[in-house]
Short mmCIF file of C-alpha atoms in Angstrom, two decimals:
data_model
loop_
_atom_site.label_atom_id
_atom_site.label_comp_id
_atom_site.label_asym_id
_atom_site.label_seq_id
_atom_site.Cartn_x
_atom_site.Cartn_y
_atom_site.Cartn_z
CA UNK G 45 3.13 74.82 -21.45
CA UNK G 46 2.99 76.93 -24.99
CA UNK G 47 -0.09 79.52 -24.88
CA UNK G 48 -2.34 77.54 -27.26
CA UNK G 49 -2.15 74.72 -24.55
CA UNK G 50 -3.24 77.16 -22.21
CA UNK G 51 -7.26 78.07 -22.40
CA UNK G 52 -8.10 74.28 -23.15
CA UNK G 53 -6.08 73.60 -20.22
CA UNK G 54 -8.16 75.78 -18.15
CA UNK G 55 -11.01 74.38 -19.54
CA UNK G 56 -10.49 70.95 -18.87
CA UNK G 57 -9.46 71.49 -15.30
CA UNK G 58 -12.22 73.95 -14.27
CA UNK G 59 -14.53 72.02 -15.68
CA UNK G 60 -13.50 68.80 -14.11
CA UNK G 61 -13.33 70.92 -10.72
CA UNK G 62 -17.08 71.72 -11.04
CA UNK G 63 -17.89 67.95 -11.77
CA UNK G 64 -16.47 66.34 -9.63
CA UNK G 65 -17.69 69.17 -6.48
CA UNK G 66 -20.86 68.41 -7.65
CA UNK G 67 -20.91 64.37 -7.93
CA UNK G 68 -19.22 64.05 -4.75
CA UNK G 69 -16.57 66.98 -3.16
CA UNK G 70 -19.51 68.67 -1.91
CA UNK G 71 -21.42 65.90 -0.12
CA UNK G 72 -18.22 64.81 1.57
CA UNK G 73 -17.24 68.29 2.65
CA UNK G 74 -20.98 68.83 3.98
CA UNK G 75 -21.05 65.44 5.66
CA UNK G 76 -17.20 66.61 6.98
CA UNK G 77 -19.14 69.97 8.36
CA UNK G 78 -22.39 67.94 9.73
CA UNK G 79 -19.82 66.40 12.21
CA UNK G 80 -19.36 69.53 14.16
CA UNK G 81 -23.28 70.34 14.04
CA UNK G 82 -25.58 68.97 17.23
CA UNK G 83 -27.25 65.50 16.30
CA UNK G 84 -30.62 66.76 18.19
CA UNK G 85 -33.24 66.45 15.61
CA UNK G 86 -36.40 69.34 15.32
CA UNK G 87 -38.36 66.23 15.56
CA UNK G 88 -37.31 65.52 19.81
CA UNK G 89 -36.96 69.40 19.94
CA UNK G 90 -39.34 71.12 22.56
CA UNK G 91 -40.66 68.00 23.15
CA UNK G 92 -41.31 68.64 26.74
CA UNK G 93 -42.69 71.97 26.32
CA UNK G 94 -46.35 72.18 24.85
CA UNK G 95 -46.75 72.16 21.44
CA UNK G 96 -49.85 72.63 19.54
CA UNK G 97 -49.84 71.14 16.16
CA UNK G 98 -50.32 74.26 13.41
CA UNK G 99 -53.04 74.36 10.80
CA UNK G 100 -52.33 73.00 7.54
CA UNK G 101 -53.50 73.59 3.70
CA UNK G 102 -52.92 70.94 1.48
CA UNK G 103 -53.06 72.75 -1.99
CA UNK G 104 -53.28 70.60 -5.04
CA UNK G 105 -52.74 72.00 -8.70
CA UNK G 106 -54.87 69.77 -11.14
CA UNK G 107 -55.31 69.85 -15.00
CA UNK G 108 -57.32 67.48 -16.20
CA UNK G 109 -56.44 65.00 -13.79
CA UNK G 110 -59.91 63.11 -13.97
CA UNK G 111 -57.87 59.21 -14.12
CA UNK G 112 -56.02 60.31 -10.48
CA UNK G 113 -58.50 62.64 -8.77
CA UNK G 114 -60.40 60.69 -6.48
CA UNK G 115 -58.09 58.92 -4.87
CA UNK G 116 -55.63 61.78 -4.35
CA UNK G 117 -58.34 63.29 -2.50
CA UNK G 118 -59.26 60.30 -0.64
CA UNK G 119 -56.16 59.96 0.31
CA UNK G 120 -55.66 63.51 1.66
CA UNK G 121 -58.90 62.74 3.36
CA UNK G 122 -56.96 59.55 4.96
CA UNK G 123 -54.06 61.52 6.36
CA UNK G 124 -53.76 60.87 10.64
CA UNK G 125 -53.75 64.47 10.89
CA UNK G 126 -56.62 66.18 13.44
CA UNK G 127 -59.68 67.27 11.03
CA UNK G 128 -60.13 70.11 12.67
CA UNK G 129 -56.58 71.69 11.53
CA UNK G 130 -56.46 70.34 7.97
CA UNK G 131 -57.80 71.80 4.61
CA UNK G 132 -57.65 70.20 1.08
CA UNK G 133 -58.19 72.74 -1.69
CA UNK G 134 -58.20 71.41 -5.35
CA UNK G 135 -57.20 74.33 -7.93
CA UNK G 136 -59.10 73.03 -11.19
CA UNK G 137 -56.87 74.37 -13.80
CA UNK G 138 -59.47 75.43 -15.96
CA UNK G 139 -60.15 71.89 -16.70
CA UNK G 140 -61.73 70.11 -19.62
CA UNK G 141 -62.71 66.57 -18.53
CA UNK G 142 -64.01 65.53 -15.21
CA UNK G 143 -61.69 66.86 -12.67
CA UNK G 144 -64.03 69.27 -11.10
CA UNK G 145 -66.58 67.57 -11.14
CA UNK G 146 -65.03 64.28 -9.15
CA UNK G 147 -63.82 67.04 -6.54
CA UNK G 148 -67.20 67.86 -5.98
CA UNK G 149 -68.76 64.82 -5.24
CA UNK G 150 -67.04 64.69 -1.90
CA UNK G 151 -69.23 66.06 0.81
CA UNK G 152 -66.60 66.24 3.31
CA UNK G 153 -66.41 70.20 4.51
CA UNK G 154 -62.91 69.91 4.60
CA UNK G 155 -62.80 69.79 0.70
CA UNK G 156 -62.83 72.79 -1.31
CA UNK G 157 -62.97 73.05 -5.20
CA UNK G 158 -61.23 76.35 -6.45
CA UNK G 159 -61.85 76.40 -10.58
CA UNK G 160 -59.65 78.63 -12.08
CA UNK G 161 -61.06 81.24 -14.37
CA UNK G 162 -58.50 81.18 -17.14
CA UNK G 163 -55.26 78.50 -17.15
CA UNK G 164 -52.64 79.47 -14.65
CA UNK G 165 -50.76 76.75 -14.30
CA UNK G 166 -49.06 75.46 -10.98
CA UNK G 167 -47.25 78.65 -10.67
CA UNK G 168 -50.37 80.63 -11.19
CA UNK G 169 -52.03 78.80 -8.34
CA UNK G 170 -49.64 78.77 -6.07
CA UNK G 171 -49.29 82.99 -6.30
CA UNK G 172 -53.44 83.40 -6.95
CA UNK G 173 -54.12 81.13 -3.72
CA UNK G 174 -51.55 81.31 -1.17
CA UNK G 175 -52.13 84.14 -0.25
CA UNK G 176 -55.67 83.62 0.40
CA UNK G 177 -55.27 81.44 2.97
CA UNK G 178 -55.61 81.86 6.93
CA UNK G 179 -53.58 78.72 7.78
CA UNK G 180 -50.54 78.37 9.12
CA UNK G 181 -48.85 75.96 6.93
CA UNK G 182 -49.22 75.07 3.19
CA UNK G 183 -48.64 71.88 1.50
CA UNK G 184 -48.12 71.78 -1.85
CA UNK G 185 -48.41 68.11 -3.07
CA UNK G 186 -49.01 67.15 -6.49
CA UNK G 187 -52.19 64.85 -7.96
CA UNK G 188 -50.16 62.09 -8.77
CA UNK G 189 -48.17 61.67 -6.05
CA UNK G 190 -49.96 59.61 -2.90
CA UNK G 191 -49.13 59.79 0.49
CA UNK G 192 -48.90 57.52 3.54
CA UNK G 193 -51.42 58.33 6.26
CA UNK G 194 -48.35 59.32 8.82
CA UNK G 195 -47.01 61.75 5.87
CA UNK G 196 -48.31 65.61 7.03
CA UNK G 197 -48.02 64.28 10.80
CA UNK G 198 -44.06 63.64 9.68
CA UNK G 199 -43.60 67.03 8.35
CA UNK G 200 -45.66 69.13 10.17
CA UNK G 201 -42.83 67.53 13.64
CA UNK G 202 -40.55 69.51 11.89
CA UNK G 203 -42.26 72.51 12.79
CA UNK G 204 -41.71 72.38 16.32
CA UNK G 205 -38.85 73.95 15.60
CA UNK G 206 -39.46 77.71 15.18
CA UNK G 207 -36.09 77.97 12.99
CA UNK G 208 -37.58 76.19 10.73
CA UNK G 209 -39.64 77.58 7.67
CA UNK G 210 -39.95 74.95 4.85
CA UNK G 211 -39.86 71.21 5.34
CA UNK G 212 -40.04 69.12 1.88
CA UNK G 213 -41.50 65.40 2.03
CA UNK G 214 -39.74 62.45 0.87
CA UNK G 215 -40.62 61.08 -2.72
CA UNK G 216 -40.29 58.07 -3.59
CA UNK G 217 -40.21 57.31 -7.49
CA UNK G 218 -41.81 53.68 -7.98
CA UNK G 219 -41.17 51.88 -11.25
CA UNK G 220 -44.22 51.55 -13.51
CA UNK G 221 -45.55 47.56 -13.22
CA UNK G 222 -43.27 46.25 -16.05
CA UNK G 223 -40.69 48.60 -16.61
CA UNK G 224 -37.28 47.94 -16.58
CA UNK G 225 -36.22 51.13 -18.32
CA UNK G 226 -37.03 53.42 -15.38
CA UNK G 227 -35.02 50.79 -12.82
CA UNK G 228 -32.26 53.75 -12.58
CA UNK G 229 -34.95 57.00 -11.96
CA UNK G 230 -35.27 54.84 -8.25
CA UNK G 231 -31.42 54.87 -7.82
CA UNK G 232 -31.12 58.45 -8.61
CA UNK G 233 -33.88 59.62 -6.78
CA UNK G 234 -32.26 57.09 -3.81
CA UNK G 235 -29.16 59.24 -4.13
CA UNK G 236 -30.77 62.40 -4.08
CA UNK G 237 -32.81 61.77 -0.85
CA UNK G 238 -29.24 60.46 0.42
CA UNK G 239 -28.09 64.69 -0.04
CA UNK G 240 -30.88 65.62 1.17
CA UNK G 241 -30.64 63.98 4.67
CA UNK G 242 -27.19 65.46 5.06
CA UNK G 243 -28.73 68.81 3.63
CA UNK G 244 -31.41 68.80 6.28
CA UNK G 245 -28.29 68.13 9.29
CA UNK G 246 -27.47 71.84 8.37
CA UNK G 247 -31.11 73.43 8.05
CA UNK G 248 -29.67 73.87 4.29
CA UNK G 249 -32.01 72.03 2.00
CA UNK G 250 -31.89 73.40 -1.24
CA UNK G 251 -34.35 72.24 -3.63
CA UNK G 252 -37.70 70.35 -2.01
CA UNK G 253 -39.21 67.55 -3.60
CA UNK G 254 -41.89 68.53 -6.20
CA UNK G 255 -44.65 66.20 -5.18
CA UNK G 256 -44.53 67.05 -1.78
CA UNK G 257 -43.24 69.78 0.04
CA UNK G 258 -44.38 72.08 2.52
CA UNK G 259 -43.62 76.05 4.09
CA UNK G 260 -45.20 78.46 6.52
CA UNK G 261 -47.25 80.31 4.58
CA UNK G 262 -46.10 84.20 5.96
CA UNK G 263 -43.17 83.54 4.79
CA UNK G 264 -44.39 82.88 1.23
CA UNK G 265 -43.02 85.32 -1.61
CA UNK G 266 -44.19 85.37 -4.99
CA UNK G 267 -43.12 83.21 -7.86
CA UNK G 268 -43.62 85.87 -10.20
CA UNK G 269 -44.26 85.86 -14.16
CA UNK G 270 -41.18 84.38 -14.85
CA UNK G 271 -41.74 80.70 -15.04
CA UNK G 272 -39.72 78.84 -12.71
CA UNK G 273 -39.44 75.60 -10.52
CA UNK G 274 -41.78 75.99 -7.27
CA UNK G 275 -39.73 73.13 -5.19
CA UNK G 276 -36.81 75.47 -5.83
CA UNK G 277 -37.71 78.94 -5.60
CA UNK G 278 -39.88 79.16 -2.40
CA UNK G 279 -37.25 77.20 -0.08
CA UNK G 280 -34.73 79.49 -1.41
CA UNK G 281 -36.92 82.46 -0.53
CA UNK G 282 -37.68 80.98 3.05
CA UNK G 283 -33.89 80.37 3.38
CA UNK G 284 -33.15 83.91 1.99
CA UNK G 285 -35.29 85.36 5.31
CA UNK G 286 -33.11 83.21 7.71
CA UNK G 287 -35.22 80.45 8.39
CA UNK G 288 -33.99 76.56 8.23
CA UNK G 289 -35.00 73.94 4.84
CA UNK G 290 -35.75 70.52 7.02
CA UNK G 291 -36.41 67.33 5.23
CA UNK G 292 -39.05 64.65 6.73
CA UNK G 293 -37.69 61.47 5.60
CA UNK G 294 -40.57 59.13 6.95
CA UNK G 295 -42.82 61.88 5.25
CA UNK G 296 -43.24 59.22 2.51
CA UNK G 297 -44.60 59.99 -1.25
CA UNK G 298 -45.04 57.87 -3.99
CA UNK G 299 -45.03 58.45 -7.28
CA UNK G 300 -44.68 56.33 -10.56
CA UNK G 301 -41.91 57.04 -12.72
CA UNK G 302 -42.39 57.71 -16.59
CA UNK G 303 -43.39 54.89 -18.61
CA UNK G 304 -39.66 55.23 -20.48
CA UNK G 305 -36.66 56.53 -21.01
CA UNK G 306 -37.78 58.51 -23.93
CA UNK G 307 -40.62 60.30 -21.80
CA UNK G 308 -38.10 60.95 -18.65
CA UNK G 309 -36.00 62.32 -21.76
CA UNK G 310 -38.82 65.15 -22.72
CA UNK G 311 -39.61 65.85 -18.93
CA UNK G 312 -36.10 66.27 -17.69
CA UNK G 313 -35.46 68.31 -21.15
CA UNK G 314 -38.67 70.63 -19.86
CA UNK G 315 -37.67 70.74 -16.50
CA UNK G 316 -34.60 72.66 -17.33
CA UNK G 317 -36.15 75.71 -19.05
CA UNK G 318 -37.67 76.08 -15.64
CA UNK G 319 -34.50 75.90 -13.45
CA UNK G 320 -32.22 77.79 -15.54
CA UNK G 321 -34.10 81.49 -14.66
CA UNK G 322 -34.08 79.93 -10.93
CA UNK G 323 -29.84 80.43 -11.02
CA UNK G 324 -29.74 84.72 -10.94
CA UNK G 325 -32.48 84.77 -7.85
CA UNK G 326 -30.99 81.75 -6.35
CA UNK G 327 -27.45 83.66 -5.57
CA UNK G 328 -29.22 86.58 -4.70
CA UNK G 329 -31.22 84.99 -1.94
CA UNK G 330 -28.77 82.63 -0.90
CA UNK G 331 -26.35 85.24 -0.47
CA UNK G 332 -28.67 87.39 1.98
CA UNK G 333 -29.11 83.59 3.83
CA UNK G 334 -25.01 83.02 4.18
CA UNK G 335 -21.87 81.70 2.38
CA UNK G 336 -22.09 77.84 3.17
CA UNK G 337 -25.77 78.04 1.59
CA UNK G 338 -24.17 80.28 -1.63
CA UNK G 339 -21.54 77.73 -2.07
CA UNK G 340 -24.21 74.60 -1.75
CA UNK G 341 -26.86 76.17 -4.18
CA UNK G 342 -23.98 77.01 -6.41
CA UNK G 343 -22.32 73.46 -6.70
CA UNK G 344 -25.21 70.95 -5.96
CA UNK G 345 -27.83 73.23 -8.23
CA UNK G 346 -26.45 75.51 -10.80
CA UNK G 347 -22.94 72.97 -11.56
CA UNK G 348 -25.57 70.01 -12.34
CA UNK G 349 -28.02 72.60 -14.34
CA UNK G 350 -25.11 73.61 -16.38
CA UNK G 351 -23.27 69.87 -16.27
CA UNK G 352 -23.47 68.25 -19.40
CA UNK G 353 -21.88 71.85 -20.42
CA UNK G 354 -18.86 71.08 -18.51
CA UNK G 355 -19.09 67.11 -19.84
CA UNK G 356 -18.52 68.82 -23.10
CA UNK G 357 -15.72 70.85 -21.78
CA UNK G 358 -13.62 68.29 -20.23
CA UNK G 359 -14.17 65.88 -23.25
CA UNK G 360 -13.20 68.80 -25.75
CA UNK G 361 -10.09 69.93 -24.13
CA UNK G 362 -9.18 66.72 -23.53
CA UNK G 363 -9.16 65.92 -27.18
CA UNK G 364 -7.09 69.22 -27.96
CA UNK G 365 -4.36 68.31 -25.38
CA UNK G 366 -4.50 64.71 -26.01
CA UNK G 367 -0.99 64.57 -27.65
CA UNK G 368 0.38 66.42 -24.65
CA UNK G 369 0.13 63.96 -21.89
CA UNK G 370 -1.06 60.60 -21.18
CA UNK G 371 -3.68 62.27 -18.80
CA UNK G 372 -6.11 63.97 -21.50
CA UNK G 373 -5.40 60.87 -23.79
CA UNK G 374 -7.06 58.32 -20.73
CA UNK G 375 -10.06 60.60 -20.78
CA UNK G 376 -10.19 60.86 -24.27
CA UNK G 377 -10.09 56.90 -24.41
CA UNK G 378 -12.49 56.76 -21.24
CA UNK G 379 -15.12 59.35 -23.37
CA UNK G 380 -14.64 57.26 -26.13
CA UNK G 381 -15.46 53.76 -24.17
CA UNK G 382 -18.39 55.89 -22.41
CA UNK G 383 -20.25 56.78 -25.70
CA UNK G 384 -19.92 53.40 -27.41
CA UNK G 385 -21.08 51.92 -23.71
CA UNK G 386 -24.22 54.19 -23.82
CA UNK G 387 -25.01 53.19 -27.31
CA UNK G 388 -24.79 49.95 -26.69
CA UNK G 389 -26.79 50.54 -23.57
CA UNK G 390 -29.38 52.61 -26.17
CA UNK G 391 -29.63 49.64 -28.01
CA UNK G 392 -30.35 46.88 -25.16
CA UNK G 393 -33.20 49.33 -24.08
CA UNK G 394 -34.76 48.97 -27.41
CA UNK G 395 -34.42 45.24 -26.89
CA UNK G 396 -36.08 45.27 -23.40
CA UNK G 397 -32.36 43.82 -22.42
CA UNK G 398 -30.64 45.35 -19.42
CA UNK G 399 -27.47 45.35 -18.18
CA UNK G 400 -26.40 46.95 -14.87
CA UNK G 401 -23.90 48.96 -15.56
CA UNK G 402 -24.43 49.44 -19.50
CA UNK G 403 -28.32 50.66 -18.49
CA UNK G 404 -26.74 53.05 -16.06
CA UNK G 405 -24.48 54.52 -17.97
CA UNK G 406 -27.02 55.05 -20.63
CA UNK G 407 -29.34 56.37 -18.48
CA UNK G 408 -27.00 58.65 -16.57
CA UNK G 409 -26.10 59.75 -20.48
CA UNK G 410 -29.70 60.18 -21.87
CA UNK G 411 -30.55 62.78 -18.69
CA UNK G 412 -27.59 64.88 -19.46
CA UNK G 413 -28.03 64.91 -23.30
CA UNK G 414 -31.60 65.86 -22.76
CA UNK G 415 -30.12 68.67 -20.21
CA UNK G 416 -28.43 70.23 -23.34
CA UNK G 417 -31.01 69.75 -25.22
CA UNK G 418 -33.20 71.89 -23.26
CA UNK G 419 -30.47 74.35 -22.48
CA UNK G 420 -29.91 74.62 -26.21
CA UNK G 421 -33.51 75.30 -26.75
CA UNK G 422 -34.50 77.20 -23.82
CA UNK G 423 -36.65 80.41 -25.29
CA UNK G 424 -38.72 83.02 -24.18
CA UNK G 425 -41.56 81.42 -25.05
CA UNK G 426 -41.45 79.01 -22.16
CA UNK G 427 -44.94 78.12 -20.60
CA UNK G 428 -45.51 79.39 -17.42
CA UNK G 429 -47.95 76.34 -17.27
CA UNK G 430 -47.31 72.38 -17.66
CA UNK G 431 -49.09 69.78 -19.40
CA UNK G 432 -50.31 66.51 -17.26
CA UNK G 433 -48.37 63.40 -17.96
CA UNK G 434 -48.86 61.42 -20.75
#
């Protein structure tokens, strides 16, 4: 191999390494390791011993949520949980339409309205109000998102097991009525929860579900200024003191997906300027919690952060070396076939057409190119707050 073959080389493979341990080496080998690790769930843990179910927060970050309001708290108020050992505190993020007011109308005692002075954002509530509280477990579950009545009972099983320190729900994305764009959001999100039960095997889950997740509350660090992803950073911090990451999979949440492509396109390309400052603190605390959880937050998080980075790596080099072996010129051919797929896949979409595999591909390629595109325009003038959808 001549030295100008050499760094493209590198390239191609280390980059393909990272891929492909973060598509699918890494589930296998953590499925391979789950084998040698007991089958006894927290749920039948200590069953026979007395248990008495914890107290519970359900905190609930809304900005100008006036359209979803009511029924998120109705349904909080519907949960099978005892009354006596659950709260439901609505944040008003210094909100402009109804929001507050539709939180007070309830009468139940159990409901609390906490208007925030000046806009915080989720982030800001979460560090201005956790600490504030006397129970034992908060629940951070987002306006949108509704639960099944069995949902907290589901989680809060997992905390029979004193190991265990964080326990994230399982979401459920629902296609809007109508929408055959956001068919694929389901199959990803089906995927994901797929990791996530082999995750939770291993007390190991990195990265809770948004909508609905849930932690014991003296374990609870601060987010800090720095504005980063919640469902991220606070399992990583309960994982960084020792404790186990358990996933409730009949902890059911459901929420609708984006309308389209186009929106999923500006929320994933947000999302990332919120996980990227998550990578530096997420090795630091995963080393304290152990090697296995290093390597896990380092392939399944920070590889698919970075991953349409490596895309471009594999597809570059490939080009470079293409003359040099019949290897780089079948990806070369294969990138080729993949981009004139996903444009034609572009193009159905704007036709209301779909075709399985075309719409897959084309979806699979419009959340990585709206990766880069946040990556690429990631700045310090990220807001530490979000805007509702829509």
């Amino acid at each position: 191999m001549q030295f100008v073959e050499l760094i493209p080389s590198i390239i191609f493979w280390t980059s393909l390494f990272l891929l492909f341990m973060n598509y699918l080496g890494l589930y296998y080998l953590l499925k391979f390791i789950s084998l040698f690790v007991s089958s006894k769930s927290s749920d039948s843990q200590r069953d026979s011993e007395s248990y008495e179910l914890p107290t519970v927060t359900v905190l609930i970050a809304a900005r100008n949520e006036e359209e979803v309001i009511s029924r998120k708290v109705k349904n909080s108020l519907d949960q099978d949980y005892p009354k006596d050992k659950l709260s439901i505190i609505v944040a008003s993020d210094n909100s402009t339409d109804a929001t507050s007011e539709i939180v007070n109308s309830f009468q139940e005692s159990t409901v609390k309205l906490i208007e925030m002075e000046e806009r915080s954002g989720k982030l800001g509530i979460i560090d201005k109000i956790v600490p504030t509280l006397n129970t034992e477990i908060v629940v951070i579950t987002d306006a949108n998102v509704m639960l099944q009545p069995e949902t907290i009972s589901h989680i809060m099983k997992k905390y029979r097991d004193p190991r265990v320190g964080a326990v994230s729900g399982n979401q459920v994305s629902v296609s809007t009525t109508g929408s055959k764009q956001m068919v694929n959001e389901e199959t990803y999100r089906n995927l994901e929860t797929k990791f996530k039960r082999v995750l939770a095997k291993l007390g190991m889950v990195i990265g809770c579900y948004g909508g609905i997740y849930s932690f014991r509350k003296k374990l609870f660090k601060p987010l800090g200024f720095i504005p980063v992803s919640d469902d991220m950073v606070i399992p990583l911090e309960v994982m960084g003191q020792k404790y186990r990451v358990d996933f409730a999979e009949r902890g059911l949440a459901f929420e609708d997906t984006e309308k389209s492509i186009k929106k999923e396109y500006n929320r994933r390309k947000r999302i990332i300027g919120y996980n990227l400052p998550v990578i530096l603190r997420g090795i630091k605390l995963t080393l304290k919690a152990g090697p296995l959880q290093l390597l896990i937050f380092i392939f399944y998080k920070a590889v698919r952060w970075l991953s349409p980075i490596f895309f471009l790596g594999v597809i570059g080099s490939a080009f470079v070396l293409a003359n040099s072996s019949f290897l780089y010129l079948a990806v070369c051919i294969l990138s080729i076939s993949g981009i004139i797929l996903s444009l034609l896949g572009f193009f159905l979409n704007l036709t209301g057409s779909r075709v399985k595999f075309i719409s897959q591909l084309f979806y699979f390629a419009s959340i990585n190119l709206a990766v880069l595109h946040g990556i690429l325009s990631v700045n310090t003038k990220s807001k530490h707050h979000w805007e509702p959808r829509g």
